PDB file of C-alpha atoms in Angstrom:
ATOM      1  CA  SER C   1       0.197   0.057  -0.062  1.00 48.00           C
ATOM      2  CA  LYS C   2       1.233   3.758  -0.386  1.00 47.00           C
ATOM      3  CA  THR C   3       1.366   4.005   3.371  1.00 52.00           C
ATOM      4  CA  PHE C   4       3.537   0.957   3.769  1.00 43.00           C
ATOM      5  CA  ILE C   5       5.760   2.346   1.134  1.00 44.00           C
ATOM      6  CA  ILE C   6       6.089   5.753   2.643  1.00 43.00           C
ATOM      7  CA  ASP C   7       6.906   3.961   6.047  1.00 48.00           C
ATOM      8  CA  ASN C   8       9.517   2.035   4.673  1.00 45.00           C
ATOM      9  CA  LEU C   9      11.060   5.294   2.917  1.00 39.00           C
ATOM     10  CA  LYS C  10      11.168   6.774   6.473  1.00 43.00           C
ATOM     11  CA  LEU C  11      12.993   3.672   7.780  1.00 41.00           C
ATOM     12  CA  TYR C  12      15.476   3.767   4.925  1.00 41.00           C
ATOM     13  CA  ASN C  13      16.155   7.463   5.404  1.00 44.00           C
ATOM     14  CA  TYR C  14      16.609   6.997   8.927  1.00 45.00           C
ATOM     15  CA  TYR C  15      19.274   4.437   8.777  1.00 60.00           C
ATOM     16  CA  MET C  16      21.247   5.821   5.806  1.00 84.00           C
ATOM     17  CA  ALA C  17      24.188   7.620   6.568  1.00 95.00           C
ATOM     18  CA  LYS C  18      24.058  11.490   5.599  1.00 97.00           C
ATOM     19  CA  LEU C  19      26.949  13.936   4.990  1.00 98.00           C
ATOM     20  CA  HIS C  20      26.509  16.677   7.462  1.00 98.00           C
ATOM     21  CA  PHE C  21      28.282  20.363   7.091  1.00 98.00           C
ATOM     22  CA  PHE C  22      28.257  22.432  10.385  1.00 98.00           C
ATOM     23  CA  TYR C  23      29.391  25.700   9.403  1.00 97.00           C
ATOM     24  CA  SER C  24      29.744  29.209  11.145  1.00 94.00           C
ATOM     25  CA  THR C  25      32.191  32.101  11.342  1.00 93.00           C
ATOM     26  CA  MET C  26      35.070  32.052  14.056  1.00 89.00           C
ATOM     27  CA  ASN C  27      34.679  31.383  17.702  1.00 86.00           C
ATOM     28  CA  ALA C  28      31.153  29.681  17.381  1.00 90.00           C
ATOM     29  CA  GLY C  29      32.606  26.422  18.995  1.00 91.00           C
ATOM     30  CA  LYS C  30      32.920  24.225  15.736  1.00 94.00           C
ATOM     31  CA  SER C  31      35.792  22.310  17.086  1.00 94.00           C
ATOM     32  CA  THR C  32      34.222  21.863  20.553  1.00 94.00           C
ATOM     33  CA  SER C  33      31.018  20.612  19.104  1.00 95.00           C
ATOM     34  CA  LEU C  34      33.016  17.991  17.108  1.00 97.00           C
ATOM     35  CA  LEU C  35      34.936  16.592  20.109  1.00 96.00           C
ATOM     36  CA  GLN C  36      31.784  16.229  21.827  1.00 95.00           C
ATOM     37  CA  SER C  37      30.262  14.295  19.274  1.00 96.00           C
ATOM     38  CA  ASN C  38      33.249  11.906  18.935  1.00 97.00           C
ATOM     39  CA  HIS C  39      33.471  11.655  22.596  1.00 96.00           C
ATOM     40  CA  ASN C  40      29.821  10.437  22.536  1.00 96.00           C
ATOM     41  CA  TYR C  41      30.398   7.711  19.836  1.00 96.00           C
ATOM     42  CA  ILE C  42      33.665   6.814  21.721  1.00 95.00           C
ATOM     43  CA  GLU C  43      31.570   6.322  24.852  1.00 96.00           C
ATOM     44  CA  SER C  44      29.258   3.952  23.168  1.00 96.00           C
ATOM     45  CA  LYS C  45      32.136   1.814  22.159  1.00 96.00           C
ATOM     46  CA  MET C  46      31.986   2.953  18.434  1.00 97.00           C
ATOM     47  CA  ASN C  47      34.900   3.710  16.010  1.00 97.00           C
ATOM     48  CA  THR C  48      35.478   6.905  14.691  1.00 98.00           C
ATOM     49  CA  MET C  49      37.960   8.597  12.386  1.00 98.00           C
ATOM     50  CA  LEU C  50      39.353  12.203  12.710  1.00 98.00           C
ATOM     51  CA  PHE C  51      40.645  14.603   9.874  1.00 98.00           C
ATOM     52  CA  ILE C  52      42.082  17.636  10.035  1.00 97.00           C
ATOM     53  CA  PRO C  53      43.572  19.472   6.852  1.00 96.00           C
ATOM     54  CA  LYS C  54      47.284  20.175   6.492  1.00 95.00           C
ATOM     55  CA  GLU C  55      47.151  24.006   6.644  1.00 91.00           C
ATOM     56  CA  ILE C  56      45.998  23.590  10.417  1.00 91.00           C
ATOM     57  CA  GLY C  57      47.454  20.177  11.353  1.00 91.00           C
ATOM     58  CA  LYS C  58      51.066  21.170  10.760  1.00 87.00           C
ATOM     59  CA  LYS C  59      50.328  24.085  13.159  1.00 87.00           C
ATOM     60  CA  SER C  60      48.436  21.867  15.761  1.00 92.00           C
ATOM     61  CA  ASN C  61      50.844  18.838  15.592  1.00 92.00           C
ATOM     62  CA  GLY C  62      47.967  16.437  14.256  1.00 94.00           C
ATOM     63  CA  LYS C  63      45.352  17.600  16.607  1.00 95.00           C
ATOM     64  CA  ILE C  64      41.898  19.100  16.829  1.00 96.00           C
ATOM     65  CA  ILE C  65      41.945  21.531  19.403  1.00 91.00           C
ATOM     66  CA  SER C  66      39.162  23.530  20.725  1.00 90.00           C
ATOM     67  CA  ARG C  67      39.368  27.077  22.520  1.00 84.00           C
ATOM     68  CA  ILE C  68      38.058  25.304  25.999  1.00 86.00           C
ATOM     69  CA  GLY C  69      41.234  23.062  25.994  1.00 85.00           C
ATOM     70  CA  LEU C  70      39.557  19.643  24.512  1.00 90.00           C
ATOM     71  CA  THR C  71      42.012  17.886  22.141  1.00 94.00           C
ATOM     72  CA  ALA C  72      41.862  14.627  19.936  1.00 96.00           C
ATOM     73  CA  ASN C  73      44.127  13.241  17.850  1.00 96.00           C
ATOM     74  CA  ALA C  74      43.401  13.477  14.094  1.00 98.00           C
ATOM     75  CA  ILE C  75      44.814  12.255  10.915  1.00 97.00           C
ATOM     76  CA  VAL C  76      46.421  15.347   8.580  1.00 97.00           C
ATOM     77  CA  VAL C  77      45.633  15.146   4.946  1.00 97.00           C
ATOM     78  CA  ASP C  78      46.727  17.418   2.191  1.00 96.00           C
ATOM     79  CA  LYS C  79      44.871  18.157  -1.136  1.00 95.00           C
ATOM     80  CA  LYS C  80      46.295  14.575  -2.678  1.00 96.00           C
ATOM     81  CA  TYR C  81      44.411  12.559  -0.037  1.00 97.00           C
ATOM     82  CA  ASN C  82      41.720  10.127  -1.066  1.00 97.00           C
ATOM     83  CA  PHE C  83      39.081  10.006   1.469  1.00 98.00           C
ATOM     84  CA  TYR C  84      37.087   7.201  -0.151  1.00 98.00           C
ATOM     85  CA  LYS C  85      40.145   5.186  -1.168  1.00 97.00           C
ATOM     86  CA  GLU C  86      41.605   5.179   2.529  1.00 96.00           C
ATOM     87  CA  ILE C  87      38.173   4.994   4.472  1.00 97.00           C
ATOM     88  CA  GLU C  88      36.905   1.918   2.671  1.00 96.00           C
ATOM     89  CA  GLN C  89      39.911  -0.059   4.174  1.00 94.00           C
ATOM     90  CA  TYR C  90      38.546   0.176   7.694  1.00 93.00           C
ATOM     91  CA  LYS C  91      36.032  -2.123   9.097  1.00 90.00           C
ATOM     92  CA  ASN C  92      33.117  -1.188  11.894  1.00 92.00           C
ATOM     93  CA  LEU C  93      33.875   2.418  11.253  1.00 96.00           C
ATOM     94  CA  LYS C  94      30.783   4.192  12.742  1.00 97.00           C
ATOM     95  CA  CYS C  95      31.350   7.820  11.968  1.00 97.00           C
ATOM     96  CA  VAL C  96      33.820   9.905  10.098  1.00 98.00           C
ATOM     97  CA  PHE C  97      34.821  13.687  11.411  1.00 98.00           C
ATOM     98  CA  VAL C  98      36.358  16.555   9.382  1.00 98.00           C
ATOM     99  CA  ASP C  99      37.496  19.483  11.193  1.00 97.00           C
ATOM    100  CA  GLU C 100      38.360  22.979   9.093  1.00 96.00           C
ATOM    101  CA  SER C 101      36.921  21.414   6.360  1.00 97.00           C
ATOM    102  CA  GLN C 102      36.601  24.796   4.308  1.00 97.00           C
ATOM    103  CA  PHE C 103      40.229  23.919   3.149  1.00 96.00           C
ATOM    104  CA  LEU C 104      39.229  20.554   1.380  1.00 98.00           C
ATOM    105  CA  SER C 105      39.072  20.735  -2.197  1.00 97.00           C
ATOM    106  CA  LYS C 106      35.906  20.054  -4.208  1.00 98.00           C
ATOM    107  CA  ASP C 107      37.019  16.470  -5.196  1.00 98.00           C
ATOM    108  CA  GLN C 108      37.674  15.497  -1.717  1.00 98.00           C
ATOM    109  CA  VAL C 109      34.088  16.728  -0.305  1.00 98.00           C
ATOM    110  CA  ARG C 110      32.853  14.618  -3.278  1.00 98.00           C
ATOM    111  CA  GLU C 111      34.781  11.650  -1.933  1.00 98.00           C
ATOM    112  CA  LEU C 112      33.231  11.906   1.708  1.00 98.00           C
ATOM    113  CA  ALA C 113      29.839  12.015  -0.184  1.00 98.00           C
ATOM    114  CA  LYS C 114      30.754   8.492  -1.379  1.00 98.00           C
ATOM    115  CA  VAL C 115      31.771   7.521   1.839  1.00 98.00           C
ATOM    116  CA  THR C 116      28.149   8.130   3.248  1.00 98.00           C
ATOM    117  CA  ASP C 117      26.458   6.908  -0.300  1.00 97.00           C
ATOM    118  CA  LEU C 118      28.393   3.569  -0.976  1.00 97.00           C
ATOM    119  CA  LEU C 119      29.758   2.725   2.636  1.00 97.00           C
ATOM    120  CA  ASN C 120      27.007   3.961   4.540  1.00 97.00           C
ATOM    121  CA  ILE C 121      29.094   5.639   7.155  1.00 97.00           C
ATOM    122  CA  PRO C 122      28.180   9.087   8.572  1.00 98.00           C
ATOM    123  CA  VAL C 123      30.342  12.094   7.739  1.00 98.00           C
ATOM    124  CA  MET C 124      30.516  15.281   9.928  1.00 98.00           C
ATOM    125  CA  CYS C 125      32.320  18.326   8.446  1.00 98.00           C
ATOM    126  CA  TYR C 126      32.860  21.420  10.526  1.00 98.00           C
ATOM    127  CA  GLY C 127      34.163  24.692   8.805  1.00 97.00           C
ATOM    128  CA  ILE C 128      34.121  28.390   8.231  1.00 95.00           C
ATOM    129  CA  ARG C 129      31.822  29.433   5.182  1.00 95.00           C
ATOM    130  CA  THR C 130      33.338  32.531   3.885  1.00 95.00           C
ATOM    131  CA  ASP C 131      36.867  34.219   4.052  1.00 94.00           C
ATOM    132  CA  PHE C 132      37.898  37.705   5.013  1.00 94.00           C
ATOM    133  CA  ARG C 133      36.587  39.022   1.907  1.00 95.00           C
ATOM    134  CA  GLY C 134      33.127  37.464   2.206  1.00 95.00           C
ATOM    135  CA  GLU C 135      34.030  34.881  -0.403  1.00 95.00           C
ATOM    136  CA  LEU C 136      33.322  31.121  -0.305  1.00 96.00           C
ATOM    137  CA  PHE C 137      35.996  28.646   0.456  1.00 96.00           C
ATOM    138  CA  GLU C 138      36.234  25.737  -1.876  1.00 97.00           C
ATOM    139  CA  GLY C 139      35.360  23.083   0.453  1.00 98.00           C
ATOM    140  CA  SER C 140      32.513  24.947   2.054  1.00 98.00           C
ATOM    141  CA  LYS C 141      31.095  25.824  -1.364  1.00 98.00           C
ATOM    142  CA  GLU C 142      30.947  22.105  -2.360  1.00 98.00           C
ATOM    143  CA  LEU C 143      29.663  20.912   1.045  1.00 98.00           C
ATOM    144  CA  LEU C 144      26.906  23.741   0.702  1.00 98.00           C
ATOM    145  CA  SER C 145      25.885  22.322  -2.532  1.00 98.00           C
ATOM    146  CA  ILE C 146      25.809  18.713  -1.858  1.00 98.00           C
ATOM    147  CA  SER C 147      25.643  18.030   1.893  1.00 98.00           C
ATOM    148  CA  ASP C 148      22.473  16.276   3.205  1.00 98.00           C
ATOM    149  CA  ASN C 149      22.331  18.369   6.374  1.00 97.00           C
ATOM    150  CA  LEU C 150      23.281  22.011   6.694  1.00 98.00           C
ATOM    151  CA  ILE C 151      23.710  23.229  10.469  1.00 97.00           C
ATOM    152  CA  GLU C 152      24.561  26.690  11.370  1.00 97.00           C
ATOM    153  CA  LEU C 153      26.766  27.233  14.717  1.00 96.00           C
ATOM    154  CA  LYS C 154      26.060  30.625  15.933  1.00 95.00           C
ATOM    155  CA  THR C 155      27.951  33.248  17.665  1.00 95.00           C
ATOM    156  CA  ILE C 156      27.586  37.044  18.317  1.00 96.00           C
ATOM    157  CA  CYS C 157      28.946  39.914  16.178  1.00 96.00           C
ATOM    158  CA  SER C 158      32.074  41.282  18.187  1.00 94.00           C
ATOM    159  CA  MET C 159      30.761  44.866  17.748  1.00 96.00           C
ATOM    160  CA  CYS C 160      27.116  44.463  18.441  1.00 96.00           C
ATOM    161  CA  ASP C 161      24.420  41.760  19.595  1.00 95.00           C
ATOM    162  CA  LYS C 162      23.567  40.725  15.999  1.00 97.00           C
ATOM    163  CA  LYS C 163      24.406  37.313  14.897  1.00 96.00           C
ATOM    164  CA  ALA C 164      28.021  37.186  13.441  1.00 97.00           C
ATOM    165  CA  ILE C 165      28.202  35.485   9.841  1.00 96.00           C
ATOM    166  CA  MET C 166      31.387  36.821   8.282  1.00 96.00           C
ATOM    167  CA  VAL C 167      34.838  37.501   9.479  1.00 95.00           C
ATOM    168  CA  VAL C 168      37.606  40.380   8.965  1.00 96.00           C
ATOM    169  CA  ARG C 169      41.225  40.069   8.579  1.00 95.00           C
ATOM    170  CA  LEU C 170      43.318  42.088  10.892  1.00 94.00           C
ATOM    171  CA  ASP C 171      46.909  43.419  10.801  1.00 92.00           C
ATOM    172  CA  GLU C 172      49.461  43.524  13.882  1.00 91.00           C
ATOM    173  CA  ASN C 173      48.033  46.978  14.699  1.00 90.00           C
ATOM    174  CA  GLY C 174      44.328  45.765  14.436  1.00 90.00           C
ATOM    175  CA  ASN C 175      43.638  47.421  11.194  1.00 93.00           C
ATOM    176  CA  VAL C 176      41.393  45.740   8.838  1.00 95.00           C
ATOM    177  CA  LEU C 177      42.757  44.159   5.542  1.00 93.00           C
ATOM    178  CA  LEU C 178      41.388  43.709   2.468  1.00 94.00           C
ATOM    179  CA  LYS C 179      44.190  42.272   0.393  1.00 92.00           C
ATOM    180  CA  GLY C 180      46.223  38.895   0.997  1.00 91.00           C
ATOM    181  CA  LYS C 181      46.358  35.298   0.900  1.00 88.00           C
ATOM    182  CA  LYS C 182      43.025  33.336   0.788  1.00 88.00           C
ATOM    183  CA  VAL C 183      44.322  31.102   3.491  1.00 84.00           C
ATOM    184  CA  LEU C 184      46.178  32.784   6.782  1.00 86.00           C
ATOM    185  CA  ILE C 185      45.751  30.894   9.831  1.00 82.00           C
ATOM    186  CA  GLY C 186      45.538  32.762  12.852  1.00 79.00           C
ATOM    187  CA  GLY C 187      43.464  33.336  15.985  1.00 78.00           C
ATOM    188  CA  ASN C 188      41.714  36.177  17.792  1.00 80.00           C
ATOM    189  CA  GLU C 189      44.719  38.413  17.201  1.00 84.00           C
ATOM    190  CA  ARG C 190      44.217  38.024  13.299  1.00 91.00           C
ATOM    191  CA  TYR C 191      40.559  37.870  12.732  1.00 93.00           C
ATOM    192  CA  LYS C 192      37.245  38.908  14.254  1.00 94.00           C
ATOM    193  CA  SER C 193      33.681  37.857  13.679  1.00 96.00           C
ATOM    194  CA  VAL C 194      31.142  40.349  12.615  1.00 97.00           C
ATOM    195  CA  CYS C 195      27.454  40.756  11.287  1.00 97.00           C
ATOM    196  CA  ARG C 196      27.178  42.053   7.589  1.00 97.00           C
ATOM    197  CA  LYS C 197      26.341  45.489   8.589  1.00 97.00           C
ATOM    198  CA  HIS C 198      29.632  45.762  10.459  1.00 97.00           C
ATOM    199  CA  PHE C 199      31.317  43.846   7.521  1.00 97.00           C
ATOM    200  CA  ARG C 200      29.990  46.373   5.224  1.00 97.00           C
ATOM    201  CA  GLU C 201      31.257  49.256   7.246  1.00 96.00           C
ATOM    202  CA  LEU C 202      34.580  47.904   7.595  1.00 96.00           C
ATOM    203  CA  THR C 203      35.514  46.450   4.213  1.00 96.00           C
ATOM    204  CA  ASN C 204      32.850  47.964   1.851  1.00 95.00           C
ATOM    205  CA  LEU C 205      32.931  44.771   0.263  1.00 94.00           C
ATOM    206  CA  VAL C 206      29.076  43.763   0.179  1.00 89.00           C
TER     207      VAL C 206
END
């Protein structure tokens, strides 16, 4: 019957793995959320794999580090790393976590989608949506395009009480920079999160 088919489709969708993209600007607790979710799997005796792009992994010694002090070891990957080829070798894997996923290539995001579709393993990616010029990162663009679930992690503008959705880059004297490399690793001394109104006022880019 029609009802039977609908019920079975719901059951099918419930058990099928999905590609999730948790996105935000900086200081929204992305790494903390990732590490907490991973901890929940570990507590339930489920195997996971954690990844971090080389851009961050080199500086963090292969660790995912949250601002509140939580840490976990992760596999450091460069742009040549093939997620599907590597992950398919593991048995009884229950979830894959990727921090700073904005630095992934388009092809790598598609490999992670294959992990969910063909290996039925959930993949949870965490990353920043746009750079200091308000432009999408390659990995974020592809994740926004093909992820099953898009989850925004929210934080407050550093200049008002609105939601922060963008980030500005600062020089050593705290002046806003409008030019430079797309990827420049830094913390609160280098970046601050702002709403679109203040991003416009500070950069005149939107």
